[in-house]
XYZ file of C-alpha atoms in Angstrom:
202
model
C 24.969 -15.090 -5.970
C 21.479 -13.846 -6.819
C 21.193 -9.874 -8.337
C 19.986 -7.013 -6.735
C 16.438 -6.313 -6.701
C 15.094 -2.916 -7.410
C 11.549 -1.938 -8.274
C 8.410 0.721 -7.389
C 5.522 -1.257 -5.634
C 2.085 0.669 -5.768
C -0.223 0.774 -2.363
C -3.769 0.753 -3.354
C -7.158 0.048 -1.572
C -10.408 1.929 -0.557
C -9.558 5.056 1.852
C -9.286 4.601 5.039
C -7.991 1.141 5.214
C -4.443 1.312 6.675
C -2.249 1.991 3.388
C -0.279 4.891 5.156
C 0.069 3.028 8.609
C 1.531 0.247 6.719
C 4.160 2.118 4.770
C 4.998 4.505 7.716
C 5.683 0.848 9.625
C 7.766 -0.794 6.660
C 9.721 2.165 6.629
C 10.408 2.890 10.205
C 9.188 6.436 10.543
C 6.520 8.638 9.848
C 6.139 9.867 6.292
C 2.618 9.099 4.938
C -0.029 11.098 7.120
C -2.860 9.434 8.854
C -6.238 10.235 9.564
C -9.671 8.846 10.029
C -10.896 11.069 7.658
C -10.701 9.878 3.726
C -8.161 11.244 1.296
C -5.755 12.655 3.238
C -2.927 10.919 1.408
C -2.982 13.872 -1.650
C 0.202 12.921 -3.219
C 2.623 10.439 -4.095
C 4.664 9.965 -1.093
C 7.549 7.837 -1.655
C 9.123 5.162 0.699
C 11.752 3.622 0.583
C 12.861 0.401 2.362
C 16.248 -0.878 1.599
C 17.931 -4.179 2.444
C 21.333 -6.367 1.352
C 19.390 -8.540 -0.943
C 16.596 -5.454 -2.520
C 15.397 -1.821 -2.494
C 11.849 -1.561 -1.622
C 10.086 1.844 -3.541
C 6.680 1.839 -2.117
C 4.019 4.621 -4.260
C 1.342 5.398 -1.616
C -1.840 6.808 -3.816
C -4.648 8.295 -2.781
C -7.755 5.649 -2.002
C -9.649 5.254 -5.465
C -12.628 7.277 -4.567
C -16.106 4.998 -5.559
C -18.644 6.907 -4.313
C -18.482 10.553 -5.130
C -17.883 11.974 -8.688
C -16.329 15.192 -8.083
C -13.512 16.540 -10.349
C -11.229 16.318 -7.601
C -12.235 12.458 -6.560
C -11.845 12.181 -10.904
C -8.530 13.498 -11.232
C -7.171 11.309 -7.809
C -8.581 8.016 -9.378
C -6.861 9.241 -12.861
C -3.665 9.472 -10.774
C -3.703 6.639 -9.127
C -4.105 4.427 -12.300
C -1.252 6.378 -14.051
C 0.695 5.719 -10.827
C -0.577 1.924 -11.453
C 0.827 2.168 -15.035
C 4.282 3.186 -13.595
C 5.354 0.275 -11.232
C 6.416 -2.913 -11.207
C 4.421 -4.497 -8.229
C 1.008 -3.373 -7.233
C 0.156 -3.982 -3.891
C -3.879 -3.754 -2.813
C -5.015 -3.589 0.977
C -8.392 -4.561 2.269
C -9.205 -4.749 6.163
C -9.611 -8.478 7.335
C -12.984 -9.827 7.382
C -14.409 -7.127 5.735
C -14.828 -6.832 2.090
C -16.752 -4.139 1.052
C -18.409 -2.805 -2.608
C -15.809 -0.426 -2.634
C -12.800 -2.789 -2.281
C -14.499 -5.318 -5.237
C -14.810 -1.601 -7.278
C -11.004 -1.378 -6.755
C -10.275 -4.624 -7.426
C -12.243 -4.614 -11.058
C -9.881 -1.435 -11.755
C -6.448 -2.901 -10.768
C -3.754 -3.741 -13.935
C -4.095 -7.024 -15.368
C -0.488 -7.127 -16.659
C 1.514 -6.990 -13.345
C 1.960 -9.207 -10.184
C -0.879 -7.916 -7.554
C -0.125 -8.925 -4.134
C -3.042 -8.908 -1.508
C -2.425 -7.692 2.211
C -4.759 -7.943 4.298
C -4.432 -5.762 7.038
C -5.587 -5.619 10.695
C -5.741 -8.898 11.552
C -4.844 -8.444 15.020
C -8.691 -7.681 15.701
C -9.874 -10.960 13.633
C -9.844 -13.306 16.733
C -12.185 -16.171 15.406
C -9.240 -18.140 12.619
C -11.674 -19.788 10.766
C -13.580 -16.700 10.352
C -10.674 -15.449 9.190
C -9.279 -18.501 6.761
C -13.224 -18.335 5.241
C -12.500 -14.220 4.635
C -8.997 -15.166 2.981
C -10.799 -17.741 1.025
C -14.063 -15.257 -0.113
C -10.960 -12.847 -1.295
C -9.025 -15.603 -3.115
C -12.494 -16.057 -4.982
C -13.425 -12.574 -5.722
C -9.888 -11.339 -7.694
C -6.984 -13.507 -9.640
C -4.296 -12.051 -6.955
C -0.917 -13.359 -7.152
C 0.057 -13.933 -3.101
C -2.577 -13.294 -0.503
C -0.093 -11.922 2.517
C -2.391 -11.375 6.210
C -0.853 -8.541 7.935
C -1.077 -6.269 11.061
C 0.448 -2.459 9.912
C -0.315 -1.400 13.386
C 1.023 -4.109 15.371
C 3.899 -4.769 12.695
C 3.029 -8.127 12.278
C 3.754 -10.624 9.179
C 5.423 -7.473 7.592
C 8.942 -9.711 6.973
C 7.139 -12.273 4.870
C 5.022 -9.803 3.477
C 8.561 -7.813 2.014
C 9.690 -11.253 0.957
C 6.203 -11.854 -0.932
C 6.983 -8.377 -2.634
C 10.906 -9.188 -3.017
C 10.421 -12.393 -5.290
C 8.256 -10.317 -7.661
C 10.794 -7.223 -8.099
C 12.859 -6.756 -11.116
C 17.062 -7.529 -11.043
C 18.143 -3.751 -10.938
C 20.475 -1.633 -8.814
C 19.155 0.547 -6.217
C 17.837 3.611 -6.862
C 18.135 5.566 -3.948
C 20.866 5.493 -1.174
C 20.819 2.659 1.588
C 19.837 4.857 3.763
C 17.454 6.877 1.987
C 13.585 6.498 3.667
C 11.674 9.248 1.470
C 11.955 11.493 -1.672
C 10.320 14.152 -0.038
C 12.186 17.413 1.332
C 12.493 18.006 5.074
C 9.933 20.844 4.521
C 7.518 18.859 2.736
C 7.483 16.551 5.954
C 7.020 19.220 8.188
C 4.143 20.370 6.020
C 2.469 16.799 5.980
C 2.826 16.615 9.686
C 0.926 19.809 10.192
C -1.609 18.972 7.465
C -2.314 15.381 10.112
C -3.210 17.833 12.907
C -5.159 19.770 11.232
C -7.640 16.627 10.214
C -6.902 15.039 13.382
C -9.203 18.168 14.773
């Protein structure tokens, strides 16, 4: 009988790109704010996706900011490569068929010592497949990724195999949370992420 599997898996990837959509879908709820305004992800939000055979920790980060050198855009790319340092799995997200300056910048920052799995999100909108298997192949090319996993956080789609991609790459440890566990994060530190959404959603 194979061990347990227990391990934290960072989210990375330029802002805007889908990385809380995708962990609000693995988990089953809403715990990551959205917006279609940049940075709105300010702190380490924790989820936590649990099965028989692993436990799932998922880091979301802040996008690494490329463009802007601001203290605040400094200290949010300093804490997302400390988060980096900190986990077993890193896990980057680009948007399929676009791959941008900013995503090769985040790319040429990502940890050379630890498996990095691709996802490539949104490809419910790439309708043209070889359009699609030429994108997968430009991003195969442009970083040493361990799995390249297309998925659809919106739609839900590929998510199983991608949690099986991110599963063979975890650590043997017991859980660290309870099965049913989805978040570290208070009730009231919900509530205030939920009104901090509206408020950019304005």
């Amino acid at each position: 009988m194979s061990e347990f599997k227990c391990g934290l898996i960072a989210i990375v990837g330029r802002p805007n790109v889908g990385k809380s959509t995708l962990l609000n879908r693995i988990v089953g709820q809403k715990i990551s704010i959205t917006s279609r305004k940049a940075q709105t992800t300010r702190h380490r939000v924790m989820g936590i996706h649990t099965t028989d055979e692993a436990q799932f920790v998922f880091v979301d980060t802040p996008g690494f900011q490329t463009r802007h050198g601001s203290a605040m855009n400094r200290a949010m790319n300093k804490r997302v490569r400390e988060t980096l340092s900190d986990t077993d799995v890193v896990m980057m997200l680009v948007e399929a068929g676009r791959l941008t300056r900013e995503d090769r910048q985040v790319m040429a920052l990502l940890p050379k010592d630890r498996p990095l799995i691709l996802a490539v999100n949104k490809i419910d909108y790439a309708k043209d497949r070889a359009a699609l298997m030429a994108y997968l192949q430009e991003v195969a090319a442009a970083h040493a990724f361990t799995e390249i996993v297309p998925v659809s956080a919106k739609q839900g789609s590929n998510l199983d195999e991608l949690l099986k991609t991110l599963q063979a790459h975890l650590p043997e440890n017991p859980p660290l949370f309870d099965e049913d566990d989805v978040t570290d994060q208070t009730e009231r530190q919900l509530a205030a992420e939920l009104i901090r959404e509206k408020v950019f959603r304005l």
